[in-house]
Amino acid sequence: LGYLRNPAATAARFLPDPSGGGRRVYRTGDLVRRRAGGGLDFVGRVDDQVKVRGHRIELGEVEAVLRAAPGVRDAAVAVVDHGPAARLVGCLVAERAAAAEVPADPGWAAEVRRHAGTVLPPAMIPAELRIADAIPLSANGKVDRRALADAGRRLEITARRVPPRTETERRIAELWCELLDVPEVGVTDDFFALGGHSLLSSRLIQRIERDLGVSVPVADLFVEPTVARLADTV
C-alpha cells in the first residue's frame, strides 16, 4: 500500500506499472542485468542498503545513530563476510581524543552499544566496533567500506575475564562455548566480540528457553551481550 505516513517515499518507490492495468510496481533499489532470455542477474545496490541474514538494513540509518552516541564525532558502517557469517562493523571517530588516546577500558564501547540498542532493532546493531582517527575514504571522497573492517583498532567491550560465579552463569557460559566453539568464556565477555552474530543469538535464546525454561528477549543480548547480563535476566 505504501510507506506509513510518508507520501513522498511512497511516490518515489511505488510507481505506475509500465505494462499498464492501473497497477503499481515497487522500485527495490536493486541493480540487475537483464539476460537475453529475460532472466535477471543481481549486480548490487544503487544505495547503501544491505541485507544481513534476511534483514534489509540502511547503513546510513545505523551511522546516524552511532554519531549521536556519547563521545562520537563521526561513524561509518560496513558489512563483512557473507551468508550466515555476515556481520556489521562500525568504525568510530572520537569527539575529542585521537584514536590512540581512547582507553582500552571497555566502558565507552559498551555505552555506544547501549545507546544504539535504545534506538535500533538488534539486527542493526554492529557486532564489532573500531576506533580510528578518521573514516577511511576512497579516491573520490566517499566512505571506503572495504577498508572499515581493518581501520584503526578494535574496541574491546569486555575487560579482564571473570569465571562464572553462579550455577546459572555456568550453564549459560557452557551454551556460549558450544555455540561459539570456544574453550571458555568469562561472565563479562562480549558475545559478538567472540564471533557471535544475530543467527547464533537466536539459537542461544532458543537453547536458554529449552534448557533453562526461561524466555529471554533477544534484544537484551544485543544491548548488553554478556553472560552476567543474561544470567541476571534468567
Short mmCIF file of C-alpha atoms in Angstrom, two decimals:
data_model
loop_
_atom_site.label_atom_id
_atom_site.label_comp_id
_atom_site.label_asym_id
_atom_site.label_seq_id
_atom_site.Cartn_x
_atom_site.Cartn_y
_atom_site.Cartn_z
CA LEU A 1 0.00 0.00 0.00
CA GLY A 2 2.92 2.34 0.57
CA TYR A 3 5.01 3.75 3.42
CA LEU A 4 3.13 4.63 6.60
CA ARG A 5 2.58 8.40 6.88
CA ASN A 6 5.31 9.04 4.26
CA PRO A 7 3.68 10.04 0.95
CA ALA A 8 6.98 11.33 -0.52
CA ALA A 9 8.71 7.96 -0.09
CA THR A 10 5.61 6.19 -1.41
CA ALA A 11 5.59 8.35 -4.55
CA ALA A 12 9.30 7.72 -5.13
CA ARG A 13 9.17 3.94 -4.65
CA PHE A 14 5.68 2.82 -5.74
CA LEU A 15 5.44 3.65 -9.44
CA PRO A 16 2.80 3.06 -12.14
CA ASP A 17 3.29 -0.32 -13.78
CA PRO A 18 4.75 0.39 -17.24
CA SER A 19 2.78 -2.55 -18.62
CA GLY A 20 -0.45 -0.72 -17.73
CA GLY A 21 -3.52 -2.01 -15.98
CA GLY A 22 -3.57 0.71 -13.33
CA ARG A 23 -1.28 -1.30 -11.04
CA ARG A 24 1.81 -0.12 -9.21
CA VAL A 25 5.28 -1.66 -9.02
CA TYR A 26 7.87 -1.24 -6.28
CA ARG A 27 11.29 0.25 -7.04
CA THR A 28 13.51 -2.03 -4.93
CA GLY A 29 16.84 -0.25 -5.43
CA ASP A 30 18.43 -3.49 -6.64
CA LEU A 31 20.74 -3.17 -9.62
CA VAL A 32 20.29 -6.04 -12.09
CA ARG A 33 21.40 -7.12 -15.55
CA ARG A 34 18.77 -8.50 -17.92
CA ARG A 35 19.75 -11.70 -19.73
CA ALA A 36 18.84 -12.39 -23.33
CA GLY A 37 16.25 -14.91 -22.16
CA GLY A 38 14.57 -12.41 -19.83
CA GLY A 39 16.16 -13.56 -16.58
CA LEU A 40 17.80 -11.09 -14.21
CA ASP A 41 21.27 -11.24 -12.63
CA PHE A 42 21.63 -9.34 -9.35
CA VAL A 43 24.61 -6.94 -9.57
CA GLY A 44 24.34 -4.82 -6.42
CA ARG A 45 22.52 -1.86 -4.91
CA VAL A 46 22.02 1.70 -6.11
CA ASP A 47 22.03 2.91 -2.47
CA ASP A 48 23.63 1.94 0.86
CA GLN A 49 21.04 -0.69 1.77
CA VAL A 50 22.46 -4.11 2.62
CA LYS A 51 20.97 -7.46 3.53
CA VAL A 52 22.29 -9.32 6.58
CA ARG A 53 20.73 -12.75 7.24
CA GLY A 54 17.36 -11.72 5.80
CA HIS A 55 17.26 -8.21 7.31
CA ARG A 56 17.38 -5.21 4.98
CA ILE A 57 19.50 -2.55 6.66
CA GLU A 58 20.13 1.07 5.67
CA LEU A 59 23.76 1.73 6.62
CA GLY A 60 23.12 5.47 6.78
CA GLU A 61 20.46 4.96 9.44
CA VAL A 62 22.87 2.95 11.61
CA GLU A 63 25.61 5.53 11.11
CA ALA A 64 23.31 8.37 12.18
CA VAL A 65 22.51 6.58 15.43
CA LEU A 66 26.19 5.90 16.16
CA ARG A 67 27.08 9.57 15.53
CA ALA A 68 24.52 10.56 18.17
CA ALA A 69 26.15 8.32 20.80
CA PRO A 70 28.12 9.98 23.64
CA GLY A 71 31.66 10.95 22.64
CA VAL A 72 31.28 10.04 18.93
CA ARG A 73 32.16 12.66 16.28
CA ASP A 74 31.81 10.52 13.17
CA ALA A 75 30.91 6.94 12.27
CA ALA A 76 30.65 4.62 9.29
CA VAL A 77 29.32 1.08 8.97
CA ALA A 78 30.04 -1.80 6.60
CA VAL A 79 29.15 -5.47 6.17
CA VAL A 80 31.96 -8.00 6.40
CA ASP A 81 31.82 -11.65 5.37
CA HIS A 82 28.86 -13.17 3.57
CA GLY A 83 25.97 -15.54 4.17
CA PRO A 84 25.30 -16.73 7.75
CA ALA A 85 28.62 -15.24 8.92
CA ALA A 86 27.78 -11.73 7.66
CA ARG A 87 28.02 -9.05 10.34
CA LEU A 88 28.05 -5.29 10.71
CA VAL A 89 31.24 -3.48 11.70
CA GLY A 90 31.10 0.11 12.94
CA CYS A 91 34.09 2.45 12.72
CA LEU A 92 34.04 5.38 15.17
CA VAL A 93 35.93 8.65 15.40
CA ALA A 94 36.08 10.03 18.94
CA GLU A 95 34.77 13.52 19.59
CA ARG A 96 37.81 14.96 21.32
CA ALA A 97 40.56 12.35 21.57
CA ALA A 98 42.81 10.75 18.98
CA ALA A 99 42.23 7.04 18.45
CA ALA A 100 45.42 6.13 20.33
CA GLU A 101 44.21 8.12 23.36
CA VAL A 102 40.91 6.28 23.71
CA PRO A 103 41.40 3.98 26.72
CA ALA A 104 41.33 0.22 26.39
CA ASP A 105 38.70 0.14 29.13
CA PRO A 106 35.51 -1.26 27.58
CA GLY A 107 33.21 1.33 29.17
CA TRP A 108 32.88 3.69 26.20
CA ALA A 109 32.30 0.96 23.61
CA ALA A 110 29.66 -0.61 25.85
CA GLU A 111 27.98 2.79 26.24
CA VAL A 112 27.90 3.27 22.45
CA ARG A 113 26.32 -0.17 22.07
CA ARG A 114 23.75 0.57 24.78
CA HIS A 115 22.84 3.82 23.04
CA ALA A 116 22.37 2.02 19.71
CA GLY A 117 20.20 -0.58 21.42
CA THR A 118 17.75 2.09 22.62
CA VAL A 119 17.08 3.17 19.02
CA LEU A 120 17.86 0.28 16.67
CA PRO A 121 16.49 -3.26 16.44
CA PRO A 122 19.01 -6.00 17.34
CA ALA A 123 19.89 -6.90 13.74
CA MET A 124 21.05 -3.32 13.06
CA ILE A 125 23.50 -3.03 15.99
CA PRO A 126 27.11 -3.52 14.81
CA ALA A 127 28.67 -6.73 16.11
CA GLU A 128 32.10 -5.08 16.20
CA LEU A 129 33.22 -1.52 16.91
CA ARG A 130 36.54 0.00 15.85
CA ILE A 131 38.19 3.33 16.66
CA ALA A 132 40.15 5.36 14.11
CA ASP A 133 41.46 8.91 13.71
CA ALA A 134 39.33 9.33 10.58
CA ILE A 135 36.85 7.38 8.48
CA PRO A 136 38.72 5.80 5.53
CA LEU A 137 37.76 7.37 2.21
CA SER A 138 38.16 6.25 -1.38
CA ALA A 139 39.90 8.29 -4.09
CA ASN A 140 36.63 10.04 -4.96
CA GLY A 141 35.99 11.07 -1.36
CA LYS A 142 33.34 8.50 -0.48
CA VAL A 143 33.48 6.14 2.51
CA ASP A 144 35.73 3.19 1.69
CA ARG A 145 33.58 0.48 3.23
CA ARG A 146 36.02 -2.26 2.24
CA ALA A 147 38.66 -0.65 4.44
CA LEU A 148 36.43 -0.24 7.51
CA ALA A 149 36.94 -3.78 8.81
CA ASP A 150 40.69 -3.10 9.27
CA ALA A 151 40.55 0.61 10.10
CA GLY A 152 42.14 1.78 13.35
CA ARG A 153 41.92 -0.73 16.16
CA ARG A 154 39.19 -2.90 17.59
CA LEU A 155 37.42 -1.69 20.70
CA GLU A 156 37.11 -4.26 23.43
CA ILE A 157 33.69 -4.36 25.04
CA THR A 158 34.76 -6.64 27.89
CA ALA A 159 37.57 -6.34 30.39
CA ARG A 160 39.52 -8.99 32.35
CA ARG A 161 37.96 -12.47 32.09
CA VAL A 162 35.84 -13.34 35.13
CA PRO A 163 34.84 -17.02 35.57
CA PRO A 164 31.19 -17.98 36.22
CA ARG A 165 30.16 -17.37 39.83
CA THR A 166 26.71 -18.97 39.94
CA GLU A 167 25.10 -22.11 38.54
CA THR A 168 23.06 -20.05 36.07
CA GLU A 169 26.17 -18.26 34.80
CA ARG A 170 27.94 -21.60 34.45
CA ARG A 171 25.15 -23.14 32.38
CA ILE A 172 24.87 -20.08 30.12
CA ALA A 173 28.66 -19.98 29.70
CA GLU A 174 28.58 -23.63 28.60
CA LEU A 175 25.98 -22.76 25.94
CA TRP A 176 28.21 -19.96 24.69
CA CYS A 177 31.18 -22.29 24.43
CA GLU A 178 29.14 -24.80 22.47
CA LEU A 179 27.60 -22.31 20.04
CA LEU A 180 30.70 -20.15 19.55
CA ASP A 181 33.11 -23.10 19.51
CA VAL A 182 35.44 -21.56 22.11
CA PRO A 183 37.09 -23.37 25.05
CA GLU A 184 35.94 -20.94 27.76
CA VAL A 185 34.18 -17.63 28.32
CA GLY A 186 34.02 -15.21 31.20
CA VAL A 187 30.86 -13.65 32.57
CA THR A 188 31.83 -10.21 31.18
CA ASP A 189 32.96 -11.41 27.74
CA ASP A 190 31.13 -9.95 24.76
CA PHE A 191 29.09 -12.46 22.73
CA PHE A 192 29.74 -10.67 19.43
CA ALA A 193 33.42 -10.00 20.10
CA LEU A 194 33.81 -13.78 20.44
CA GLY A 195 32.32 -14.35 16.98
CA GLY A 196 28.59 -14.31 17.66
CA HIS A 197 26.06 -12.86 15.23
CA SER A 198 22.28 -12.46 15.02
CA LEU A 199 21.70 -16.01 13.77
CA LEU A 200 23.69 -17.51 16.65
CA SER A 201 21.98 -15.16 19.09
CA SER A 202 18.61 -16.59 18.08
CA ARG A 203 19.92 -20.12 18.61
CA LEU A 204 21.27 -19.11 22.02
CA ILE A 205 17.92 -17.69 23.12
CA GLN A 206 16.20 -20.89 21.94
CA ARG A 207 18.68 -23.03 23.89
CA ILE A 208 18.19 -20.97 27.05
CA GLU A 209 14.43 -21.39 26.77
CA ARG A 210 14.79 -25.14 26.15
CA ASP A 211 17.45 -25.89 28.77
CA LEU A 212 16.59 -23.34 31.46
CA GLY A 213 12.87 -22.93 30.84
CA VAL A 214 13.05 -19.13 30.60
CA SER A 215 12.13 -16.94 27.63
CA VAL A 216 14.65 -14.10 27.28
CA PRO A 217 14.13 -11.14 24.89
CA VAL A 218 16.77 -11.36 22.17
CA ALA A 219 17.17 -7.57 22.34
CA ASP A 220 18.70 -7.95 25.82
CA LEU A 221 21.62 -9.83 24.28
CA PHE A 222 22.34 -7.04 21.80
CA VAL A 223 22.15 -4.24 24.35
CA GLU A 224 24.47 -5.88 26.88
CA PRO A 225 25.81 -9.14 25.40
CA THR A 226 27.38 -10.78 28.44
CA VAL A 227 26.85 -13.98 30.40
CA ALA A 228 26.33 -11.94 33.56
CA ARG A 229 23.52 -9.90 31.99
CA LEU A 230 21.78 -12.99 30.63
CA ALA A 231 22.08 -14.74 33.96
CA ASP A 232 20.51 -11.74 35.72
CA THR A 233 17.65 -11.76 33.21
CA VAL A 234 17.09 -15.50 33.71
#
